[in-house]
PDB file of C-alpha atoms in Angstrom:
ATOM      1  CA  UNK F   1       1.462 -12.402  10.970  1.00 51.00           C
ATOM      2  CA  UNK F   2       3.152 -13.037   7.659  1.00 53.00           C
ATOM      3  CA  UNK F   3       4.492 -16.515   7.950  1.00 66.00           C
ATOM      4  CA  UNK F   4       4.343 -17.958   4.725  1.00 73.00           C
ATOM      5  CA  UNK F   5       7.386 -17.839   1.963  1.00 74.00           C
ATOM      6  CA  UNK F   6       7.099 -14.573  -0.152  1.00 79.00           C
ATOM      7  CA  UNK F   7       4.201 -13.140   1.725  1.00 81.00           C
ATOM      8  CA  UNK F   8       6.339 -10.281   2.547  1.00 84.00           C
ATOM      9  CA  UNK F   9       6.581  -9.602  -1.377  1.00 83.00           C
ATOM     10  CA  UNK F  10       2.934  -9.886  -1.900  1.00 84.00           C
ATOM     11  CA  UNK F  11       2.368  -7.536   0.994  1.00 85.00           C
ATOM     12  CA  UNK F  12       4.487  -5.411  -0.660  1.00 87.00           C
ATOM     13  CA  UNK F  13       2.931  -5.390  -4.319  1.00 89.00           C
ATOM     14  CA  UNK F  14      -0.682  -5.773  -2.613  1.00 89.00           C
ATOM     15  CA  UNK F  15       0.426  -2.342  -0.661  1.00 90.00           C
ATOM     16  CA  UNK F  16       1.899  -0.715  -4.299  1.00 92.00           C
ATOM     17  CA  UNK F  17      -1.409  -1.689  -6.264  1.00 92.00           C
ATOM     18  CA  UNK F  18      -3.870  -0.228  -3.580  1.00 92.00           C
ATOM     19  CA  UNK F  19      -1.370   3.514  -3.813  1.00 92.00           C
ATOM     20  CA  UNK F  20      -1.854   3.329  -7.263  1.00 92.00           C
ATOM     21  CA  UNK F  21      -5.907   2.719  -7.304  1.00 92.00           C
ATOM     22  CA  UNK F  22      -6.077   5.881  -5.379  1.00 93.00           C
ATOM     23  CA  UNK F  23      -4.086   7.313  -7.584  1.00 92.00           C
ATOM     24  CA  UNK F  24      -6.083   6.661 -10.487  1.00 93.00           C
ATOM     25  CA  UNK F  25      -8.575   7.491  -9.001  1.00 91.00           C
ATOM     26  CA  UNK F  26      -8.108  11.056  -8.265  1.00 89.00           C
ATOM     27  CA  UNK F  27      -6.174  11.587 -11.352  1.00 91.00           C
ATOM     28  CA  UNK F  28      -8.043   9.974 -14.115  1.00 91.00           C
ATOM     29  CA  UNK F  29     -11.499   8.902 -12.937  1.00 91.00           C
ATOM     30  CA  UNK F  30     -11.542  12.809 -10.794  1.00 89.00           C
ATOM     31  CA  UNK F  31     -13.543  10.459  -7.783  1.00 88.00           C
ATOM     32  CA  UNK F  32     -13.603  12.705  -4.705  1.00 86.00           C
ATOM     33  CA  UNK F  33     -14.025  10.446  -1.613  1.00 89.00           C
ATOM     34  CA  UNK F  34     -11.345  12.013   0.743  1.00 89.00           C
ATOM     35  CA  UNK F  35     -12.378   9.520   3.841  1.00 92.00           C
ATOM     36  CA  UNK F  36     -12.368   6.321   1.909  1.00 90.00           C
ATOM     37  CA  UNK F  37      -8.900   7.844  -0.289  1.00 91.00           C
ATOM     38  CA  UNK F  38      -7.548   7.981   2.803  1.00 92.00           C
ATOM     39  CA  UNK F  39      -8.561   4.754   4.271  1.00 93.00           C
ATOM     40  CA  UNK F  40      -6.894   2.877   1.156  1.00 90.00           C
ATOM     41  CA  UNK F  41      -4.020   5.140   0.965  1.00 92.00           C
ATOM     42  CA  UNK F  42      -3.630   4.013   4.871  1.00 94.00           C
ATOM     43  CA  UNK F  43      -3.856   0.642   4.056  1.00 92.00           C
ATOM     44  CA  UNK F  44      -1.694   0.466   1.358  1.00 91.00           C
ATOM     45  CA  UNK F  45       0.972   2.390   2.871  1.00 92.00           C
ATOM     46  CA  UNK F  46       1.026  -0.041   5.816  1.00 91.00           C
ATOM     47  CA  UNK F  47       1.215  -3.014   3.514  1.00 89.00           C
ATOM     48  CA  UNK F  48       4.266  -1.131   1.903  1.00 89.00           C
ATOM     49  CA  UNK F  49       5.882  -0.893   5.086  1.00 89.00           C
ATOM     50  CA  UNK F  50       5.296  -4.319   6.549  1.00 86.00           C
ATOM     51  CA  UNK F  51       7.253  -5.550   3.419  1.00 85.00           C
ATOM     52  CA  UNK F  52       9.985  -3.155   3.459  1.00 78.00           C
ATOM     53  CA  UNK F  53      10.422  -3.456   7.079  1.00 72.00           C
ATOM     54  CA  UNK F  54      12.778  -6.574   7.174  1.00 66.00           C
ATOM     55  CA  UNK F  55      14.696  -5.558   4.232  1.00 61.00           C
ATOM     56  CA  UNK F  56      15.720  -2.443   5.842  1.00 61.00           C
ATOM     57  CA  UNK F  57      16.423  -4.086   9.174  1.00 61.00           C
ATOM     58  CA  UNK F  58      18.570  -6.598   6.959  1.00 62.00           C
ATOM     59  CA  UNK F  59      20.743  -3.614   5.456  1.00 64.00           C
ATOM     60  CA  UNK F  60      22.022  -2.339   8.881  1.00 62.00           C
TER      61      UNK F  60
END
């Protein structure tokens, strides 16, 4: 669980960062690793969705 202040945040930015490695690295460093791309790009997307969660929930 995220408990502590502003963990929500750095779920957030951890979850942006970890899109963007896998980013980079299919773009710019041309790495093909399709199971472990996907694993991240899981990971991060979760992260990015844990944080946005509450703020959406908030807006209704």
């Amino acid at each position: 669980m995220l408990d502590a202040p502003g963990a929500m945040a750095a779920a957030g930015v951890i979850g942006v960062c970890t899109l963007g490695w896998v980013a980079v690295q299919i773009v710019v460093l041309d790495i093909t690793a399709p199971r472990a791309q996907l694993a991240l790009a899981s990971a991060g997307a979760v992260l990015l969705a844990t944080a946005a969660g509450p703020a959406v929930a908030r807006r209704r």
